[in-house]
Coordinates of C-alpha atoms and ligand atoms in Angstrom, one line a residue:
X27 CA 12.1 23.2 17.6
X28 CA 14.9 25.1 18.9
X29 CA 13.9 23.6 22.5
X30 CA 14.9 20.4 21.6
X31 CA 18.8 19.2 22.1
X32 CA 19.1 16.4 20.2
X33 CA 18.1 19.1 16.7
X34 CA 20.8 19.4 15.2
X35 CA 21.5 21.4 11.2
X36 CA 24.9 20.6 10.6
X37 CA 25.9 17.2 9.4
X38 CA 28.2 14.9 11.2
X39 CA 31.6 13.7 9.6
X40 CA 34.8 12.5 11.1
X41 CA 33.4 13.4 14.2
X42 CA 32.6 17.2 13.5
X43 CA 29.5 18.9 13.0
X44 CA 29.8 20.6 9.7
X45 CA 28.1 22.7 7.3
X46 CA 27.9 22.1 3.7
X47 CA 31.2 23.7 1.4
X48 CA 28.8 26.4 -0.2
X49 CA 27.3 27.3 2.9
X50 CA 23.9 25.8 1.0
X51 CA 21.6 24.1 3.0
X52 CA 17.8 22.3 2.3
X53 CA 14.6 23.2 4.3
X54 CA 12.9 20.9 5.9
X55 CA 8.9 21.2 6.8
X56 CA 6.6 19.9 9.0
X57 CA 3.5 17.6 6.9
X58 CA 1.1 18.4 9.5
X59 CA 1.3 22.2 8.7
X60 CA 4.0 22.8 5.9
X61 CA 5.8 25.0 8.9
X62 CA 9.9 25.2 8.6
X63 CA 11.3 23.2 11.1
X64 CA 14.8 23.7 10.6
X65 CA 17.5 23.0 7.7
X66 CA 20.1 20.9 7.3
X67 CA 23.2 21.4 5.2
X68 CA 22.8 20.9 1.2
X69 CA 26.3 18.9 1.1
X70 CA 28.0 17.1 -2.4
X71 CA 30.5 15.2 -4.1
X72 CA 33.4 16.4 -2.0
X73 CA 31.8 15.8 1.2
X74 CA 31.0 12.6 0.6
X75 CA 34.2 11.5 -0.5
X76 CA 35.9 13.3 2.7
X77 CA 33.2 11.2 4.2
X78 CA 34.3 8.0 3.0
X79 CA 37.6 8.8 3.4
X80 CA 37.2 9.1 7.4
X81 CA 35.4 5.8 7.6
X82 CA 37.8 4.4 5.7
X83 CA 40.3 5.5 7.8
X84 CA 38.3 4.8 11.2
X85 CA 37.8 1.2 10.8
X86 CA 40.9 -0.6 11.8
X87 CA 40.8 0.5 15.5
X88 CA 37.0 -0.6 15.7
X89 CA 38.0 -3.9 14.0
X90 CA 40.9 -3.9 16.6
X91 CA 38.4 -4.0 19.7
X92 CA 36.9 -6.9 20.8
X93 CA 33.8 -7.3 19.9
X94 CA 32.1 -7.4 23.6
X95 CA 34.0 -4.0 23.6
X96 CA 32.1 -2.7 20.6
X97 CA 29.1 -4.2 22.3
X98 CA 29.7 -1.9 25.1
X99 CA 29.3 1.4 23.0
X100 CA 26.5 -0.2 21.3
X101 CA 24.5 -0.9 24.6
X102 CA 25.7 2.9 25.3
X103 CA 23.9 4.3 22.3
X104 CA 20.5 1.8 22.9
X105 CA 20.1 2.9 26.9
X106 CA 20.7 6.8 25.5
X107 CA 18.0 6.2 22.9
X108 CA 16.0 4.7 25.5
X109 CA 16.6 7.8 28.1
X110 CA 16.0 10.5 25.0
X111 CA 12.9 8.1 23.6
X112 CA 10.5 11.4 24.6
X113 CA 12.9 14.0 22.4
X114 CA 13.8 11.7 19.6
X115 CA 9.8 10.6 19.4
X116 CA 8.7 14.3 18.9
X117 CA 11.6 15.3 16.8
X118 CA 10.2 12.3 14.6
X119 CA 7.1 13.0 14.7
X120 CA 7.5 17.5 13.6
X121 CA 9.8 16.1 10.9
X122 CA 7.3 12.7 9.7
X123 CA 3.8 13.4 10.9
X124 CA 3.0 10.0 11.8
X125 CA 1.4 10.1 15.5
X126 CA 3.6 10.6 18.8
X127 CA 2.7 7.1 20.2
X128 CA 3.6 5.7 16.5
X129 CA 7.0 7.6 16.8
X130 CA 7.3 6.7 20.6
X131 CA 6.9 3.0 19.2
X132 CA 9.4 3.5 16.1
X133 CA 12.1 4.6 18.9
X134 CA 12.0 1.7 21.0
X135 CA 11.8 -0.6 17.6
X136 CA 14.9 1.8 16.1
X137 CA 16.8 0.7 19.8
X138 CA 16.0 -2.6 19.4
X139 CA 18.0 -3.2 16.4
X140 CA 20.8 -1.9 18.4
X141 CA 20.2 -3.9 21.5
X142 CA 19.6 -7.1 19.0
X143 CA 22.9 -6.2 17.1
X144 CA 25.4 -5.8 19.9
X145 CA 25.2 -8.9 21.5
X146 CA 24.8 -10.4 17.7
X147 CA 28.5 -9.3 17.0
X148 CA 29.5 -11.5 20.0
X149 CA 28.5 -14.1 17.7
X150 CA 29.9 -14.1 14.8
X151 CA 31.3 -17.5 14.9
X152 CA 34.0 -18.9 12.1
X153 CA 33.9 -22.6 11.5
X154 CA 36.8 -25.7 11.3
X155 CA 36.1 -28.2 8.3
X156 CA 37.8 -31.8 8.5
X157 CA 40.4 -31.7 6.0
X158 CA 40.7 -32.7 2.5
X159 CA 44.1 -33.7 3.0
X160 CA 46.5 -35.1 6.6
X161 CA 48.4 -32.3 5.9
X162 CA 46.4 -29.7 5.5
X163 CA 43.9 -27.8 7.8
X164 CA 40.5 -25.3 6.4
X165 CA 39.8 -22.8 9.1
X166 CA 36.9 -20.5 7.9
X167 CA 36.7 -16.6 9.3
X168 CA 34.3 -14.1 9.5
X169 CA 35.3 -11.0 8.8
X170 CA 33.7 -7.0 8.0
X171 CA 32.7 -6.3 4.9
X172 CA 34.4 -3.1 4.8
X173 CA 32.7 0.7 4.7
X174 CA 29.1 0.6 4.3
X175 CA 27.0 3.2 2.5
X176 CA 23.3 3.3 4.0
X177 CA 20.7 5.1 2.0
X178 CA 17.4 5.2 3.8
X179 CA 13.9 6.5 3.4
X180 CA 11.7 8.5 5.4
X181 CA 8.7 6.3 6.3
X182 CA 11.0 5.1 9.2
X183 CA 13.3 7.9 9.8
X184 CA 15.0 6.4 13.1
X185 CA 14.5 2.6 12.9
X186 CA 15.4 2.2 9.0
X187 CA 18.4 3.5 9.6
X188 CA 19.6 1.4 12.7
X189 CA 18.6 -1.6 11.0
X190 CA 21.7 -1.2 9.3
X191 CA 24.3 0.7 11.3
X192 CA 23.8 -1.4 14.1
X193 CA 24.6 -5.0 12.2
X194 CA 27.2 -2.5 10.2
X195 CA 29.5 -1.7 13.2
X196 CA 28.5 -4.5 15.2
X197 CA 29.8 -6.1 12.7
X198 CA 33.3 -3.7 12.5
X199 CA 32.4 -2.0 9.4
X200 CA 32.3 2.1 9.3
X201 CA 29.5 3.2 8.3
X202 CA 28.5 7.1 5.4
X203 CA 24.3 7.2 5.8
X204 CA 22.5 9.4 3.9
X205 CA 18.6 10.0 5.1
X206 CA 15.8 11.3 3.1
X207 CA 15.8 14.4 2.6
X208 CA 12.7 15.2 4.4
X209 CA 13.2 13.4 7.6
X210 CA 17.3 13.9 8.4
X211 CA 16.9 15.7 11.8
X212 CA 16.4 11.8 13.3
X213 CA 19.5 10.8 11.5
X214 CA 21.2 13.6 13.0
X215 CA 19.8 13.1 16.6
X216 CA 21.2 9.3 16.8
X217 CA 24.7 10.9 15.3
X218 CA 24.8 13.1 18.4
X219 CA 23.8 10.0 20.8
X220 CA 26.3 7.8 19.2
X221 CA 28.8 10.7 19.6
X222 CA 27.7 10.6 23.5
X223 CA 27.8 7.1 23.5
X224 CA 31.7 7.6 22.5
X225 CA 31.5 5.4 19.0
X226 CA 34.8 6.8 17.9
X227 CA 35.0 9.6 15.3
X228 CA 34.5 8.5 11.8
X229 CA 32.7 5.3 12.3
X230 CA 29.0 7.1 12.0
X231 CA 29.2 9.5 9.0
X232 CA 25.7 11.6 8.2
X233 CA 25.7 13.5 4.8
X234 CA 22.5 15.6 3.8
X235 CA 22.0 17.0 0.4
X236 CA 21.6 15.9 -2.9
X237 CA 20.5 12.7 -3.7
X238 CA 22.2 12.3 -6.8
X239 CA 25.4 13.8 -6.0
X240 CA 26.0 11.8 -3.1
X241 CA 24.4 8.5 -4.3
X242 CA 26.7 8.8 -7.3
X243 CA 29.9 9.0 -4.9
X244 CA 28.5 6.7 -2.5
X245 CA 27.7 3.9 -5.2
X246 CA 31.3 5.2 -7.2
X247 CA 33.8 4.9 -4.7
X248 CA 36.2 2.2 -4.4
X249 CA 36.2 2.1 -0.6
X250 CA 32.5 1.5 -0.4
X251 CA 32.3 -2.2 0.1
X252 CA 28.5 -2.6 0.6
X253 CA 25.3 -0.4 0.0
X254 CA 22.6 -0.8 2.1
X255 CA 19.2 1.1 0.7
X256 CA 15.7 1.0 1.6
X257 CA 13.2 2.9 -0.6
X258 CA 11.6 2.4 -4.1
X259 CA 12.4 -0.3 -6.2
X260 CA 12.8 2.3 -9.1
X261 CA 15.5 4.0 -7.1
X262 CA 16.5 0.7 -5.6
X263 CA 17.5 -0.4 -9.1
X264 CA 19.5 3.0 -10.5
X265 CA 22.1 2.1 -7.3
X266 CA 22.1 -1.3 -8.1
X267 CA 23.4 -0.3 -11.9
X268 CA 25.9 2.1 -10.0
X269 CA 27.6 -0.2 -7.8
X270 CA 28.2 -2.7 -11.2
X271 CA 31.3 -1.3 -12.0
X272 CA 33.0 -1.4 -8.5
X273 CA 31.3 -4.9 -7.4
X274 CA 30.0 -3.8 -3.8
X275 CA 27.9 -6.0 -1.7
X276 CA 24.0 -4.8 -1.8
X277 CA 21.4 -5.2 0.7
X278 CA 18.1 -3.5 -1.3
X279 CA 14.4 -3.2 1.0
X280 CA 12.5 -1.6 -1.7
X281 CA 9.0 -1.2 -2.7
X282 CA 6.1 -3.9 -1.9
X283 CA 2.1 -4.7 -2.7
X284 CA 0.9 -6.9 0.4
X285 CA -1.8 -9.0 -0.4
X286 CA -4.3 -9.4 2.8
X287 CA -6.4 -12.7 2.8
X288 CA -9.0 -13.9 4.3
X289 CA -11.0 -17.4 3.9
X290 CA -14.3 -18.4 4.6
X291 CA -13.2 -20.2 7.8
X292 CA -11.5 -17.3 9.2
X293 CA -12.6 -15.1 12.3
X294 CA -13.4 -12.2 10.9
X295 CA -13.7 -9.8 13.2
X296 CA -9.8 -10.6 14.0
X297 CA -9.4 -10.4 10.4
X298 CA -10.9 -7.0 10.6
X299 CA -8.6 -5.9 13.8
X300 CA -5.7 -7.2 11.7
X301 CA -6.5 -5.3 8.4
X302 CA -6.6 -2.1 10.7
X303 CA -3.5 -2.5 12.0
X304 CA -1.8 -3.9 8.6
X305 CA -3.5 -0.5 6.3
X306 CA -3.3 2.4 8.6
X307 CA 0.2 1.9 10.2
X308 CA 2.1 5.1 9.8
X309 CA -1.1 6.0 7.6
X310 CA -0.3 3.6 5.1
X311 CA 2.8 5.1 4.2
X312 CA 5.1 1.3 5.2
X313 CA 6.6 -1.2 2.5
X314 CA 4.8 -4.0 4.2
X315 CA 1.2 -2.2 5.0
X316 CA -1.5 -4.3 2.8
X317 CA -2.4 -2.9 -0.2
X318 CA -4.8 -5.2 -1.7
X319 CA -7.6 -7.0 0.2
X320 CA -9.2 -9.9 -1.2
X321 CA -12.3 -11.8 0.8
X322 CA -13.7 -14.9 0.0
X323 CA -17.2 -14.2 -0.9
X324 CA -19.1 -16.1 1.9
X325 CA -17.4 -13.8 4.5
X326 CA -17.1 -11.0 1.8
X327 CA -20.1 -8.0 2.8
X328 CA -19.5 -8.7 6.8
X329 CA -15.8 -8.3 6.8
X330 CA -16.5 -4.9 4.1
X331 CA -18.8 -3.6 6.3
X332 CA -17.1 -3.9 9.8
X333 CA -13.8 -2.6 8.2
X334 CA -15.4 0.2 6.1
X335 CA -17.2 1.2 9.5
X336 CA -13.6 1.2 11.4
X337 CA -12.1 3.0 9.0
X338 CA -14.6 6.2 9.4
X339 CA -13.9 6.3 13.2
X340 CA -10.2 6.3 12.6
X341 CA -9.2 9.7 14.0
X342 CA -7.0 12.0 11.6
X343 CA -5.2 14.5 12.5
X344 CA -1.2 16.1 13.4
X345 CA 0.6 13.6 15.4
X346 CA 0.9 15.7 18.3
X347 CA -3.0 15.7 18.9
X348 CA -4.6 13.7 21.3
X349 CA -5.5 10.2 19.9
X350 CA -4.7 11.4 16.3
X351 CA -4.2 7.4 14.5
X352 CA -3.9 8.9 10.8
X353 CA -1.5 11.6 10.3
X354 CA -0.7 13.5 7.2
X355 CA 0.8 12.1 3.8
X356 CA 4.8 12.9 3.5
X357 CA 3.8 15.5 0.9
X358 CA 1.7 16.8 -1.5
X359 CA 2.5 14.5 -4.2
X360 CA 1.7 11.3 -2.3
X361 CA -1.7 12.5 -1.6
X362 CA -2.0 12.9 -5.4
X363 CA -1.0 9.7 -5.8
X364 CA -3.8 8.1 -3.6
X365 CA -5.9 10.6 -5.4
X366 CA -5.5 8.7 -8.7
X367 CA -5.7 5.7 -7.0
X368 CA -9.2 6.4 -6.2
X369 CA -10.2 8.1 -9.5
X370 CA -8.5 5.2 -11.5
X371 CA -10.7 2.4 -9.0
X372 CA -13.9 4.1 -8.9
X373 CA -13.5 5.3 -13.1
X374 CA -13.4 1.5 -13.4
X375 CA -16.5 0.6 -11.3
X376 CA -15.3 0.4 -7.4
X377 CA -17.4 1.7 -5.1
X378 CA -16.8 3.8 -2.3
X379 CA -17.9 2.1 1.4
X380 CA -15.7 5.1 3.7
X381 CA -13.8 8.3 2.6
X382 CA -12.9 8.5 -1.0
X383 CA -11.3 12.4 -0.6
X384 CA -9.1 14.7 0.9
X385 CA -9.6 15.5 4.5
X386 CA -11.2 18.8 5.8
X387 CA -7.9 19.1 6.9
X388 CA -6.5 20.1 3.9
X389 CA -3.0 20.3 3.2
X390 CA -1.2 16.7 3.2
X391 CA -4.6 14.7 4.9
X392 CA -6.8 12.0 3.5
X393 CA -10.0 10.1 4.4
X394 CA -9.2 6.2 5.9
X395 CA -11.1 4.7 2.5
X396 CA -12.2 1.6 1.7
X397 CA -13.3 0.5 -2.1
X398 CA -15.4 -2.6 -2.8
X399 CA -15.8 -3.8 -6.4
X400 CA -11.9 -3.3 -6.6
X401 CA -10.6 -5.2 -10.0
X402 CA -6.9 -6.9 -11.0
X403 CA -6.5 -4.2 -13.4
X404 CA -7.1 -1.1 -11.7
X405 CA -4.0 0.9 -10.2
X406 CA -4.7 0.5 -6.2
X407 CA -4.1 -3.6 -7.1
X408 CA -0.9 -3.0 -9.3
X409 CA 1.0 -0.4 -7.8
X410 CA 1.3 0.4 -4.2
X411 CA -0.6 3.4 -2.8
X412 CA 1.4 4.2 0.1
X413 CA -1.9 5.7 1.7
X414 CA -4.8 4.8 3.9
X415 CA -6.9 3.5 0.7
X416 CA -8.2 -0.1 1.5
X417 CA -9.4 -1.7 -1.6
X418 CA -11.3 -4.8 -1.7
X419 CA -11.5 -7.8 -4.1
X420 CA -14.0 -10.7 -4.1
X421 CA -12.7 -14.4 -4.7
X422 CA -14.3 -17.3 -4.6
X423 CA -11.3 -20.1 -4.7
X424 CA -8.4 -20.8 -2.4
X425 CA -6.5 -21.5 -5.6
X426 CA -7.6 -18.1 -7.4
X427 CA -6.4 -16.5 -3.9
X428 CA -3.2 -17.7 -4.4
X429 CA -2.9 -16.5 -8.2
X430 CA -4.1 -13.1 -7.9
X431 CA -2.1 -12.8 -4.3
X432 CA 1.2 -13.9 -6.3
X433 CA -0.1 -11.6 -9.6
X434 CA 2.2 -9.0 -8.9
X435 CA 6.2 -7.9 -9.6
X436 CA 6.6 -7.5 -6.0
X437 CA 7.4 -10.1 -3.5
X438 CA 7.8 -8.6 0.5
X439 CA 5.0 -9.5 2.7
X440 CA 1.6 -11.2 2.6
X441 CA -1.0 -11.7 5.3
X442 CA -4.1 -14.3 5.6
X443 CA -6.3 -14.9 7.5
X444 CA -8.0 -18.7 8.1
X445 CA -8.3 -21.7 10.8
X446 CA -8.1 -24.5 8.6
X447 CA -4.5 -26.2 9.6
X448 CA -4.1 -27.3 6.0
X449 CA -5.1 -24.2 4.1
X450 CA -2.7 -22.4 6.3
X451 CA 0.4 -24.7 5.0
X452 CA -0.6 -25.0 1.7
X453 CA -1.2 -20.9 1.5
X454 CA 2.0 -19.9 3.4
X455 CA 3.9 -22.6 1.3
X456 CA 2.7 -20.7 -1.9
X457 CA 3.0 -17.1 -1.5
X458 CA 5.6 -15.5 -3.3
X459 CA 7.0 -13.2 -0.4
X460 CA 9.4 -12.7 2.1
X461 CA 7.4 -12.2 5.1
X462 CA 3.9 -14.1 5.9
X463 CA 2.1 -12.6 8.5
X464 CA -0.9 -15.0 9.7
X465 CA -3.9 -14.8 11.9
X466 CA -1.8 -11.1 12.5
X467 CA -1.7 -8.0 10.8
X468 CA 1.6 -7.1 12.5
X469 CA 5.1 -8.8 11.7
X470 CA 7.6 -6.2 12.4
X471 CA 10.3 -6.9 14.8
X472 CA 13.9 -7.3 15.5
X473 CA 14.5 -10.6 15.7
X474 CA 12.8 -12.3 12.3
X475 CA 14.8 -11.5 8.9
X476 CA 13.1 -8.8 7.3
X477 CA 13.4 -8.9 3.8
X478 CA 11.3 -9.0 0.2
X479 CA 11.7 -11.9 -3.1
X480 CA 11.3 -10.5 -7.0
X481 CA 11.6 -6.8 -7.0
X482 CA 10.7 -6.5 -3.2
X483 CA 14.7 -6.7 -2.9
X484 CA 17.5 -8.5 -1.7
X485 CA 19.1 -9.8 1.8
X486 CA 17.4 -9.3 5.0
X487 CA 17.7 -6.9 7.8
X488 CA 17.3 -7.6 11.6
X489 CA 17.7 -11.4 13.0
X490 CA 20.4 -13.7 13.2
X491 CA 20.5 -13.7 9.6
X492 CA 21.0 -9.4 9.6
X493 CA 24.5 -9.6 10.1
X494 CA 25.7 -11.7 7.3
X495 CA 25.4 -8.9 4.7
X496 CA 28.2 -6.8 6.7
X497 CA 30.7 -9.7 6.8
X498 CA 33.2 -11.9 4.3
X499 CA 34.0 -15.8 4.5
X500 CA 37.4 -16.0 4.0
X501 CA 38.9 -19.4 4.4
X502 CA 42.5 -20.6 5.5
X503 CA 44.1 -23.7 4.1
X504 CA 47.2 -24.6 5.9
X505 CA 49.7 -26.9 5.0
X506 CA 51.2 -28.5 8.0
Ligands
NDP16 N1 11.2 -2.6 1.7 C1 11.3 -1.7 2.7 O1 11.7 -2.0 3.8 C2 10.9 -0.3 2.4 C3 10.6 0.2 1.2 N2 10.2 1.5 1.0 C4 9.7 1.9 -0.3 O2 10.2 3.3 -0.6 C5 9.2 4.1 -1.1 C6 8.9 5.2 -0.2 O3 10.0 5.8 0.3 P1 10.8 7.0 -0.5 O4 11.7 7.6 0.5 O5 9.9 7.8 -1.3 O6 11.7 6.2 -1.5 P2 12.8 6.8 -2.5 O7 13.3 5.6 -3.2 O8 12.3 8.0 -3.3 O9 13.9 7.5 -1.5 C7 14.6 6.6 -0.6 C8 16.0 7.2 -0.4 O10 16.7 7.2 -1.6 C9 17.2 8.5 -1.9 N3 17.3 8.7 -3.3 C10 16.3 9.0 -4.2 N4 16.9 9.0 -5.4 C11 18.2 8.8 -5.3 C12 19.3 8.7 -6.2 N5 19.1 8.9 -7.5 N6 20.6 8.4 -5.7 C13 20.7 8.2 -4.4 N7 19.7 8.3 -3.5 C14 18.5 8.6 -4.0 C15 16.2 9.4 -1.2 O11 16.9 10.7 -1.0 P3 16.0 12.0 -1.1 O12 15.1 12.0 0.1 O13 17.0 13.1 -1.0 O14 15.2 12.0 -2.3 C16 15.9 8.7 0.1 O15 17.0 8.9 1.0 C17 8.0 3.2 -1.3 O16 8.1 2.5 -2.6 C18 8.2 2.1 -0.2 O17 7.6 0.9 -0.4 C19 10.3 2.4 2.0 C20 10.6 1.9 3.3 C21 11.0 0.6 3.6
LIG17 O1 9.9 1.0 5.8 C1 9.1 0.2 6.1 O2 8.0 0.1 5.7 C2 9.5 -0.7 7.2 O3 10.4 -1.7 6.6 C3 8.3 -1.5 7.7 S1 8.7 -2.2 9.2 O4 10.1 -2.6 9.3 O5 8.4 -1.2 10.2 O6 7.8 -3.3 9.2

């Protein structure tokens, strides 16, 4: 990688590239071939707090701009993206593994947020109320929540992360981001084209290390306002319990279990095209890729069959390979974990229609698979597999539909399939998530408000509604 520019192993803070105090630093591999790629430095408490101290100190001279002048620098760092979309796509792909013309499309959705968010900021409107009283006068403002701690995973390692800087300092908050741990050089890469872009020192802090260390200090401080996270709801609700005792502001995109519908009077070969699109997206490995399929049994064995045949001609392979559509799992322990999905759904009776094992591949690749016979109680229905396991459900009812769909802790995004105007009111009206994607296996984009209900999360990222998490109402009451 050491042909590529935008790589860079030091972290970014108060403007400087800098290497950890200890002079530690983490490895970080390629999935495709468990190959070192590079390392990053293994920073810590003190960092992080010299961190938060810079964008503490940075934000009252971004406030102080205009915000058409912050939109400037903003449409700076989206055409940049846009001009390194080649570099920042392969980078993405040698830290990720999901395929180059998946990366290629996670760039342009990563810009997006920042296109979307700088002319967003230009809108930030207050409000007049007519008074309570002659003499008096209520004058609502909008102001920035203050610094912003992001936490993000790797699924998405460019576009999870400007879904919240760019709302965050659009907004004229400052902004300490720690990535996963696997996937920071993308993290890194936007720090040094927000640098070009000339975003002032301080207002775009990236830490690398560990977890723990700089969650704790992140979720500790007093000058952390907000936390934004995306990642599992287990971890999503350990930094919930840390940011009690200072009262920050939390945006949380955690975990999710789509359920994928589809009705009698549906057209099931689009239904088909749609489940593709929904299960294999970044192999499965995406909060809002279905998890559980459930098929009304008159169009039950047709749809089974044309998606179990799909899924064998998937090709798999590393994302820089011609026409590779599934790449590897993260790491070894996620292909574990579709393992025992698979054990625990066949153990119990399901039966396998494509795949079922570990690619010839080896390392971190599995089969596309599709289960029929799947059950309520089996582990591919209740938790999420974060892999390219499609399992199947029979139903006969629109109203048992709805009860197993909603039969779950988790609350992001649901799809369904069907042609009937009335079913498709009274199913969208009842499903217990965020998101409905309908006739469509594909919702993301950055102008709807992303978000999850129950333990999917809380707030939403990307639309109008985005930027409301990064600001405070404060209201004036003036005597006259
Ligand atoms: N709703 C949504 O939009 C999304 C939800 N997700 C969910 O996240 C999961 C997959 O992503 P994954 O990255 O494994 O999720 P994790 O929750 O394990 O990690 C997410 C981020 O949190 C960090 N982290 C982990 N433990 C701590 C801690 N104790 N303190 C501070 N930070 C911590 C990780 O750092 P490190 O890498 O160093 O461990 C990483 O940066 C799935 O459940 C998926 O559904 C993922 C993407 C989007
Ligand atoms: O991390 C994820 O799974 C993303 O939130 C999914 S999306 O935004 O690309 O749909």
């Amino acid at each position: 990688m050491s042909d590529t520019p935008l790589l860079r192993e030091s972290c970014y803070i108060d403007g400087k590239w800098v290497k950890a105090d200890g002079g530690g630093t983490i490895a970080v591999t390629d999935p495709a071939t468990g190959a070192r790629i590079g390392a990053v430095p293994d920073m810590g408490e003190a960092e992080t707090r010299r961190a938060i101290e810079a964008a503490h100190a940075a934000m009252p001279g971004w406030v102080a701009l205009t915000a058409k002048e912050r939109a400037t620098i903003l449409r700076r760092l989206h055409d940049l993206m846009m001009t390194h979309q080649e570099e920042l796509a392969r980078l993405l792909t040698r830290e990720q593994g999901k395929s180059l013309a998946e990366a290629r499309g996670e760039i342009a959705y990563a810009a997006s947020f920042i296109e979307w968010f700088a002319e967003e900021g230009r809108r930030v409107y207050g409000d007049v109320i007519p008074s309570h009283a002659a003499d008096k006068r209520i004058v609502v403002l909008k102001q920035p929540v203050g610094v912003v701690a992001a936490i993000t995973p790797w699924n998405f390692p460019s576009a999870m992360i400007t879904r919240k800087i760019a709302p965050a300092l659009a907004a004229g908050c400052a902004v300490v981001l720690k990535p996963a741990s696997e996937t920071p050089f993308s993290a890194l890469a936007l720090a040094a084209l927000a640098e070009e872009a000339g975003l002032p020192a301080g207002l775009f802090n990236v830490i690398t290390g560990g977890s723990r260390a700089i969650g704790g200090e992140l979720t500790g401080s007093p000058l952390v306002r907000k936390l934004s996270f995306t990642g599992s709801t287990e971890v999503g609700r350990l930094l919930l319990g840390q940011c009690a005792p200072t009262i920050k502001k939390a945006s949380m995109e955690l975990g999710g279990n789509a359920p994928f519908i589809v009705f009698d009077d549906a057209d099931v070969d689009a239904a088909v095209e749609g489940a593709l699109a929904s299960k294999y997206r970044n192999s499965g490995q995406t909060c809002v890729c279905t998890n559980r399929f459930y098929v009304q049994a008159g169009v039950h064995d047709a749809f089974v069959a044309k998606l179990a045949e799909r899924s064998r001609a998937l090709k798999v392979g590393n994302g820089f390979d011609d026409g590779t559509q599934i790449g590897p799992l993260i790491n070894p322990a996620a292909v574990e974990k579709v393992e025992q999905h698979v054990a625990d759904a066949t153990a119990k009776g399901a039966v396998v229609l494509a795949g079922g094992h570990r690619h010839k591949l080896g390392g971190s690749f599995f089969e596309p698979t599709v289960l029929s016979g799947v059950t309520q109680d089996m582990l591919i229905a209740r938790e999420e597999t974060f892999g390219p396991v499609a399992g199947v459900i029979r139903f006969e009812t629109e109203a048992d539909a709805i009860a197993l769909a909603n039969d779950s802790e988790f609350g992001l995004a649901a799809y369904f399939y069907a042609r009937d105007l009335g079913r498709v009111w009274r199913v969208a009206e009842a499903l217990e998530t965020g998101i409905v994607g309908i006739n469509t296996g594909l919702i993301s984009t950055e102008v709807a408000p992303f978000g999850g209900v129950k333990q999917s999360g809380i707030g939403r990222e990307g639309s109008r509604y985005g930027i409301e998490d990064y600001l405070e109402t404060k209201y004036l009451c003036m005597g006259l």
